[in-house]
Short mmCIF file of C-alpha atoms (C1' of nucleotides) in Angstrom, two decimals:
data_model
loop_
_atom_site.label_atom_id
_atom_site.label_comp_id
_atom_site.label_asym_id
_atom_site.label_seq_id
_atom_site.Cartn_x
_atom_site.Cartn_y
_atom_site.Cartn_z
CA UNK A 184 0.02 -0.08 -0.03
CA UNK A 185 2.68 2.36 -1.09
CA UNK A 186 2.13 6.16 -1.95
CA UNK A 187 0.81 7.39 -5.22
CA UNK A 188 2.97 8.65 -7.87
CA UNK A 189 1.95 11.07 -10.66
CA UNK A 190 0.70 8.35 -13.03
CA UNK A 191 -1.75 7.08 -10.16
CA UNK A 192 -2.85 10.50 -9.61
CA UNK A 193 -4.00 11.04 -13.08
CA UNK A 194 -5.71 7.72 -13.36
CA UNK A 195 -7.74 8.54 -10.04
CA UNK A 196 -8.48 11.98 -11.51
CA UNK A 197 -9.69 10.55 -14.64
CA UNK A 198 -11.77 7.81 -13.02
CA UNK A 199 -13.37 10.15 -10.65
CA UNK A 200 -14.59 12.09 -13.53
CA UNK A 201 -15.64 9.27 -15.65
CA UNK A 202 -15.34 5.75 -14.54
CA UNK A 203 -15.99 4.38 -17.89
CA UNK A 204 -12.87 5.48 -19.24
CA UNK A 205 -11.20 2.60 -20.67
CA UNK A 206 -7.69 1.24 -19.97
CA UNK A 207 -6.89 2.02 -23.50
CA UNK A 208 -7.75 5.68 -23.08
CA UNK A 209 -6.07 5.98 -19.80
CA UNK A 210 -2.84 4.67 -21.22
CA UNK A 211 -2.69 7.24 -23.73
CA UNK A 212 -3.52 10.07 -21.27
CA UNK A 213 -0.95 9.15 -18.70
CA UNK A 214 1.55 8.01 -21.63
CA UNK A 215 2.28 4.30 -20.45
CA UNK A 216 0.96 1.17 -22.05
CA UNK A 217 -2.23 -0.69 -21.13
CA UNK A 218 -0.82 -3.39 -19.04
CA UNK A 219 0.54 -1.38 -16.48
CA UNK A 220 -2.44 1.00 -16.30
CA UNK A 221 -4.39 -2.29 -15.75
CA UNK A 222 -2.27 -3.34 -12.95
CA UNK A 223 -2.42 0.15 -11.51
CA UNK A 224 -5.99 0.30 -11.35
CA UNK A 225 -6.49 -3.05 -9.88
CA UNK A 226 -3.96 -1.99 -7.14
CA UNK A 227 -5.93 1.11 -6.47
CA UNK A 228 -9.05 -0.91 -6.09
CA UNK A 229 -7.36 -3.58 -3.92
CA UNK A 230 -5.61 -1.12 -1.68
CA UNK A 231 -8.95 0.71 -1.17
CA UNK A 232 -8.12 4.01 -2.85
CA UNK A 233 -11.05 3.23 -5.16
CA UNK A 234 -14.17 2.46 -2.82
CA UNK A 235 -16.64 1.72 -5.77
CA UNK A 236 -17.91 2.68 -9.15
CA UNK A 237 -21.45 4.14 -9.08
CA UNK A 238 -23.77 5.98 -11.34
CA UNK A 239 -24.77 9.50 -10.42
CA UNK A 240 -28.45 10.00 -10.96
CA UNK A 241 -30.15 13.47 -11.65
CA UNK A 242 -31.92 14.35 -8.53
CA UNK A 243 -34.62 16.42 -10.21
CA UNK A 244 -35.31 13.57 -12.50
CA UNK A 245 -36.10 11.29 -9.50
CA UNK A 246 -38.11 13.71 -7.58
CA UNK A 247 -35.74 14.94 -5.08
CA UNK A 248 -35.55 18.61 -5.72
CA UNK A 249 -35.64 19.85 -2.16
CA UNK A 250 -32.47 19.60 -0.24
CA UNK A 251 -32.65 20.55 3.64
CA UNK A 252 -30.01 20.61 6.25
CA UNK A 253 -30.82 19.82 9.50
CA UNK A 254 -29.03 20.52 12.75
CA UNK A 255 -30.11 17.96 15.15
CA UNK A 256 -29.52 18.15 18.94
CA UNK A 257 -29.97 14.96 21.14
CA UNK A 258 -31.37 14.87 24.57
CA UNK A 259 -28.27 13.24 26.04
CA UNK A 260 -25.01 12.10 24.89
CA UNK A 261 -25.06 8.72 26.46
CA UNK A 262 -23.31 6.18 24.17
CA UNK A 263 -26.63 4.24 23.98
CA UNK A 264 -28.33 7.38 22.77
CA UNK A 265 -25.72 8.17 20.15
CA UNK A 266 -25.88 4.80 18.79
CA UNK A 267 -29.72 4.65 18.47
CA UNK A 268 -29.76 7.97 16.66
CA UNK A 269 -27.01 6.84 14.28
CA UNK A 270 -28.80 3.60 13.39
CA UNK A 271 -32.04 5.66 12.97
CA UNK A 272 -30.18 7.88 10.38
CA UNK A 273 -28.67 4.77 8.68
CA UNK A 274 -32.41 3.36 8.11
CA UNK A 275 -33.71 6.57 6.61
CA UNK A 276 -33.29 6.82 2.65
CA UNK A 277 -34.10 10.60 2.53
CA UNK A 278 -31.05 11.10 4.73
CA UNK A 279 -28.16 11.34 2.29
CA UNK A 280 -25.48 12.34 4.70
CA UNK A 281 -25.05 12.56 8.49
CA UNK A 282 -22.11 13.98 10.42
CA UNK A 283 -21.39 14.07 14.07
CA UNK A 284 -20.46 17.72 14.62
CA UNK A 285 -18.28 19.50 17.28
CA UNK A 286 -20.38 22.75 18.42
CA UNK A 287 -23.67 24.01 19.34
CA UNK A 288 -25.51 21.19 17.92
CA UNK A 289 -24.65 17.27 17.66
CA UNK A 290 -25.60 16.22 14.12
CA UNK A 291 -25.87 17.82 10.74
CA UNK A 292 -27.78 15.80 8.21
CA UNK A 293 -28.48 16.34 4.67
CA UNK A 294 -32.14 15.46 3.70
CA UNK A 295 -33.25 15.21 0.12
CA UNK A 296 -36.97 14.89 -0.70
CA UNK A 297 -39.54 15.98 -3.29
CA UNK A 298 -41.06 18.79 -1.90
CA UNK A 299 -41.90 20.84 1.35
CA UNK A 300 -44.69 18.76 2.17
CA UNK A 301 -42.74 15.68 1.94
CA UNK A 302 -40.20 17.19 3.97
CA UNK A 303 -42.64 18.11 6.66
CA UNK A 304 -43.83 14.40 6.64
CA UNK A 305 -40.25 13.39 6.99
CA UNK A 306 -39.66 15.60 9.95
CA UNK A 307 -42.78 14.57 11.66
CA UNK A 308 -43.12 10.75 10.88
CA UNK A 309 -39.60 9.61 10.40
CA UNK A 310 -36.74 11.78 11.75
CA UNK A 311 -38.34 12.65 15.06
CA UNK A 312 -39.90 9.38 15.97
CA UNK A 313 -36.83 8.52 17.75
CA UNK A 314 -37.08 9.54 21.38
CA UNK A 315 -33.28 10.50 21.72
CA UNK A 316 -33.76 13.80 19.79
CA UNK A 317 -34.22 16.96 21.79
CA UNK A 318 -34.35 19.66 18.96
CA UNK A 319 -34.04 20.02 15.06
CA UNK A 320 -33.54 23.21 13.15
CA UNK A 321 -34.02 23.08 9.40
CA UNK A 322 -31.77 25.12 6.81
CA UNK A 323 -33.38 25.33 3.51
CA UNK A 324 -31.51 25.00 0.16
CA UNK A 325 -32.49 27.68 -2.43
CA UNK A 326 -29.90 26.83 -5.17
CA UNK A 327 -26.99 24.36 -5.55
CA UNK A 328 -23.87 26.06 -6.74
CA UNK A 329 -21.61 23.20 -6.68
CA UNK A 330 -21.74 19.33 -6.07
CA UNK A 331 -18.60 17.50 -6.44
CA UNK A 332 -17.69 13.97 -5.68
CA UNK A 333 -14.01 14.30 -7.08
CA UNK A 334 -10.96 14.93 -5.12
CA UNK A 335 -8.72 16.52 -7.36
CA UNK A 336 -5.28 15.14 -7.08
CA UNK A 337 -2.00 16.94 -7.81
CA UNK B 260 -38.74 11.37 -21.69
CA UNK B 261 -41.46 8.98 -20.31
CA UNK B 262 -41.88 8.21 -16.73
CA UNK B 263 -39.88 5.21 -15.07
CA UNK B 264 -41.51 1.80 -14.64
CA UNK B 265 -40.27 -0.74 -12.11
CA UNK B 266 -37.73 -2.31 -14.22
CA UNK B 267 -35.92 1.00 -14.69
CA UNK B 268 -36.01 1.74 -11.16
CA UNK B 269 -34.49 -1.60 -10.28
CA UNK B 270 -31.87 -0.84 -12.86
CA UNK B 271 -31.15 2.72 -11.53
CA UNK B 272 -30.83 1.31 -7.98
CA UNK B 273 -28.29 -1.43 -9.22
CA UNK B 274 -26.22 1.13 -10.98
CA UNK B 275 -26.24 3.46 -8.15
CA UNK B 276 -24.71 0.90 -5.90
CA UNK B 277 -22.41 -0.63 -8.45
CA UNK B 278 -21.90 0.99 -12.17
CA UNK B 279 -19.99 -1.97 -12.99
CA UNK B 280 -22.82 -4.36 -13.29
CA UNK B 281 -22.95 -5.81 -16.57
CA UNK B 282 -25.97 -5.94 -18.72
CA UNK B 283 -25.99 -9.59 -18.35
CA UNK B 284 -26.18 -9.35 -14.46
CA UNK B 285 -28.83 -6.68 -14.65
CA UNK B 286 -30.87 -8.89 -17.13
CA UNK B 287 -31.15 -11.77 -14.50
CA UNK B 288 -31.92 -9.54 -11.60
CA UNK B 289 -34.60 -7.48 -13.42
CA UNK B 290 -35.99 -10.61 -15.42
CA UNK B 291 -35.83 -9.44 -18.93
CA UNK B 292 -33.18 -10.17 -21.39
CA UNK B 293 -30.04 -8.32 -22.16
CA UNK B 294 -31.16 -6.44 -25.41
CA UNK B 295 -33.89 -4.44 -23.77
CA UNK B 296 -31.66 -3.88 -20.59
CA UNK B 297 -29.21 -2.55 -22.85
CA UNK B 298 -31.71 -0.19 -24.50
CA UNK B 299 -32.99 0.99 -21.20
CA UNK B 300 -29.78 1.84 -19.81
CA UNK B 301 -28.88 3.82 -23.11
CA UNK B 302 -32.28 5.67 -22.68
CA UNK B 303 -31.59 6.52 -19.09
CA UNK B 304 -28.29 7.97 -20.17
CA UNK B 305 -29.76 9.78 -23.14
CA UNK B 306 -32.64 11.17 -20.94
CA UNK B 307 -30.29 12.47 -18.25
CA UNK B 308 -31.38 10.31 -15.36
CA UNK B 309 -27.92 8.93 -15.39
CA UNK B 310 -25.66 12.00 -15.24
CA UNK B 311 -22.46 10.22 -15.01
CA UNK B 312 -20.48 7.23 -14.07
CA UNK B 313 -17.67 7.89 -11.52
CA UNK B 314 -15.25 6.16 -8.99
CA UNK B 315 -15.53 7.08 -5.60
CA UNK B 316 -12.40 7.62 -3.97
CA UNK B 317 -11.49 7.03 -0.19
CA UNK B 318 -11.09 10.48 1.52
CA UNK B 319 -8.61 9.43 4.04
CA UNK B 320 -6.28 7.61 1.60
CA UNK B 321 -6.05 10.84 -0.35
CA UNK B 322 -5.37 12.89 2.58
CA UNK B 323 -8.66 14.87 2.97
CA UNK B 324 -9.57 13.62 6.46
CA UNK B 325 -11.10 17.03 7.72
CA UNK B 326 -14.49 17.98 6.71
CA UNK B 327 -15.76 21.28 7.71
CA UNK B 328 -19.06 23.20 6.92
CA UNK B 329 -18.79 27.00 6.60
CA UNK B 330 -21.65 29.17 6.85
CA UNK B 331 -20.97 32.26 4.72
CA UNK B 332 -22.48 35.65 4.87
CA UNK B 333 -21.85 38.19 1.83
CA UNK B 334 -21.56 41.80 2.42
CA UNK B 335 -24.49 42.53 -0.05
CA UNK B 336 -26.81 40.67 -2.28
CA UNK B 337 -26.15 42.48 -5.48
CA UNK B 338 -26.24 40.16 -8.33
CA UNK B 339 -22.73 41.01 -9.19
CA UNK B 340 -21.48 39.95 -5.75
CA UNK B 341 -23.62 36.77 -5.71
CA UNK B 342 -21.84 35.78 -9.27
CA UNK B 343 -18.53 36.82 -8.11
CA UNK B 344 -18.95 34.51 -4.97
CA UNK B 345 -20.29 31.57 -6.73
CA UNK B 346 -17.50 31.64 -9.32
CA UNK B 347 -14.99 31.94 -6.64
CA UNK B 348 -16.40 28.60 -5.20
CA UNK B 349 -16.43 26.94 -8.34
CA UNK B 350 -12.52 27.55 -8.63
CA UNK B 351 -11.71 26.15 -5.13
CA UNK B 352 -10.90 22.44 -5.18
CA UNK B 353 -11.31 21.98 -1.43
CA UNK B 354 -14.93 23.23 -1.86
CA UNK B 355 -16.83 20.01 -2.49
CA UNK B 356 -20.56 21.26 -2.32
CA UNK B 357 -21.87 24.88 -2.00
CA UNK B 358 -25.55 25.69 -1.37
CA UNK B 359 -27.28 28.93 -1.70
CA UNK B 360 -29.30 29.11 1.68
CA UNK B 361 -32.51 30.67 2.91
CA UNK B 362 -32.06 32.02 6.52
CA UNK B 363 -29.48 33.53 8.66
CA UNK B 364 -26.59 33.24 6.30
CA UNK B 365 -26.11 33.07 2.58
CA UNK B 366 -24.20 29.99 1.73
CA UNK B 367 -23.18 26.66 3.15
CA UNK B 368 -20.00 25.08 1.74
CA UNK B 369 -18.51 21.81 2.54
CA UNK B 370 -14.82 21.80 2.72
CA UNK B 371 -12.58 18.94 2.77
CA UNK B 372 -8.74 19.21 3.50
CA UNK B 373 -6.17 17.43 5.03
CA UNK B 374 -6.09 18.59 8.63
CA UNK B 375 -6.85 21.68 10.66
CA UNK B 376 -3.54 23.75 9.39
CA UNK B 377 -4.61 23.12 5.76
CA UNK B 378 -8.32 24.56 6.79
CA UNK B 379 -6.61 27.50 8.30
CA UNK B 380 -4.57 28.09 5.18
CA UNK B 381 -7.85 27.55 3.06
CA UNK B 382 -9.70 30.09 4.97
CA UNK B 383 -7.15 32.78 5.15
CA UNK B 384 -5.68 32.38 1.76
CA UNK B 385 -8.37 31.12 -0.51
CA UNK B 386 -11.95 31.29 0.76
CA UNK B 387 -11.70 34.90 2.10
CA UNK B 388 -9.70 36.56 -0.71
CA UNK B 389 -12.82 37.55 -2.33
CA UNK B 390 -13.95 40.81 -0.93
CA UNK B 391 -17.63 40.05 -1.37
CA UNK B 392 -17.59 37.83 1.95
CA UNK B 393 -18.59 39.33 5.11
CA UNK B 394 -18.62 36.61 7.50
CA UNK B 395 -17.53 32.94 7.94
CA UNK B 396 -18.50 30.55 10.71
CA UNK B 397 -17.02 27.11 10.61
CA UNK B 398 -18.72 23.96 11.91
CA UNK B 399 -16.46 21.03 12.22
CA UNK B 400 -17.18 17.30 11.72
CA UNK B 401 -15.83 14.95 14.30
CA UNK B 402 -17.36 11.91 12.74
CA UNK B 403 -19.18 10.58 9.46
CA UNK B 404 -22.22 8.48 10.02
CA UNK B 405 -23.39 8.35 6.46
CA UNK B 406 -22.55 9.40 3.04
CA UNK B 407 -24.59 8.35 0.44
CA UNK B 408 -24.78 9.10 -3.32
CA UNK B 409 -27.69 6.82 -4.08
CA UNK B 410 -31.59 7.76 -4.14
CA UNK B 411 -33.05 4.48 -3.66
CA UNK B 412 -36.13 4.29 -5.97
CA UNK B 413 -39.33 2.48 -5.36
"C1'" DG C 75 8.62 -0.53 -16.29
"C1'" DT C 76 7.86 -1.98 -21.81
"C1'" DT C 77 5.75 -4.76 -26.08
"C1'" DG C 78 2.77 -7.71 -28.39
"C1'" DA C 79 -0.28 -11.64 -28.60
"C1'" DA C 80 -4.40 -14.00 -27.38
"C1'" DA C 81 -8.48 -16.03 -24.72
"C1'" DG C 82 -12.74 -14.51 -22.65
"C1'" DA C 83 -16.34 -11.44 -21.76
"C1'" DA C 84 -18.91 -7.58 -22.48
"C1'" DA C 85 -20.83 -4.01 -25.44
"C1'" DA C 86 -23.27 -2.68 -29.46
"C1'" DG C 87 -25.81 -3.71 -32.99
"C1'" DT C 88 -28.83 -6.63 -36.25
"C1'" DA C 89 -32.66 -9.98 -37.45
"C1'" DG C 90 -36.55 -12.36 -36.95
"C1'" DG C 91 -40.52 -13.92 -33.73
"C1'" DC D 70 -40.93 -7.63 -24.96
"C1'" DC D 71 -38.14 -12.01 -26.61
"C1'" DT D 72 -34.01 -15.24 -28.61
"C1'" DA D 73 -30.11 -15.64 -31.15
"C1'" DC D 74 -26.37 -14.36 -33.71
"C1'" DT D 75 -22.60 -11.00 -35.22
"C1'" DT D 76 -18.93 -7.68 -34.93
"C1'" DT D 77 -16.35 -4.88 -32.36
"C1'" DT D 78 -14.15 -3.38 -28.25
"C1'" DC D 79 -12.51 -4.15 -23.90
"C1'" DT D 80 -10.69 -6.92 -20.04
"C1'" DT D 81 -7.63 -10.00 -18.34
"C1'" DT D 82 -3.72 -12.76 -18.76
"C1'" DC D 83 0.63 -14.34 -20.37
"C1'" DA D 84 5.21 -14.53 -22.45
"C1'" DA D 85 9.17 -12.19 -23.58
"C1'" DC D 86 12.17 -7.96 -23.16
#
DNA sequence: GTTGAAAGAAAAGTAGG
DNA sequence: CCTACTTTTCTTTCAAC
């Protein structure tokens, strides 16, 4: 599990932009032949640099046009409660991201739903059905400026 | 650009989990033969349901272990300033996400960097070099509970 | 690291039901 | 929608340098 050289980084940059890039294309872009490119990609997968390959779907097309961040505070910080809350989050498909935060509140979660009505339903019927939550504050997204999955390596 | 049926949804769910799933595998999972599966995938790409295929890289392995959310307020909300700020964000590779928010502040951005020292450098030398920013508040992530790119369709 | 070759798989297209 | 077949391309492995 050695460090990445410039060629590895170029490969990772390319695959982060388009994972369908073929070994052949990669090879001409990074300037080495297909065999070592193939071996490098396999190594990057094996060593865990590449976690997985996914298709990114347009949120508007699948009716998830409303994004809301929720700042959640728990009633207590007992390990039991933290665990219960985290498991609750893992089970909610509307929750795309969930972070344990330092500061004035405990968790920041990113929720993506169809519209405001669905969001209300989510908060009332799903989010707050676990009794470990004390307080929720919703921050509404009006517009998306940037949304990246790529870490540019250099 | 018609609506999705159950088969389309199954295909999208699968490709969101693993975009390397072959037409053959998809075909046995959704119960139709390879040719129509192939055509459905092409249609989903063409109609924009699938935006792109990407490799997801492990943030720890590429030295982006610190995640910080910044609540940014602008000095004024003149169109010119909004535009300048947004372009500034697009040019910063540490900024993974940027949202225009309703509420007490103007933008929420997700920044991923190596460590606290790098974050300080980012704030001082990069984020706040545009004169349209009035105020920045940093919210630090202690732990990641969930991080999803998949919209489960049903 | 490189090249080239080769077997196997998958993608992409075609034809007929 | 199905099966079946074809061509092309890519993946994967291997031998040799």
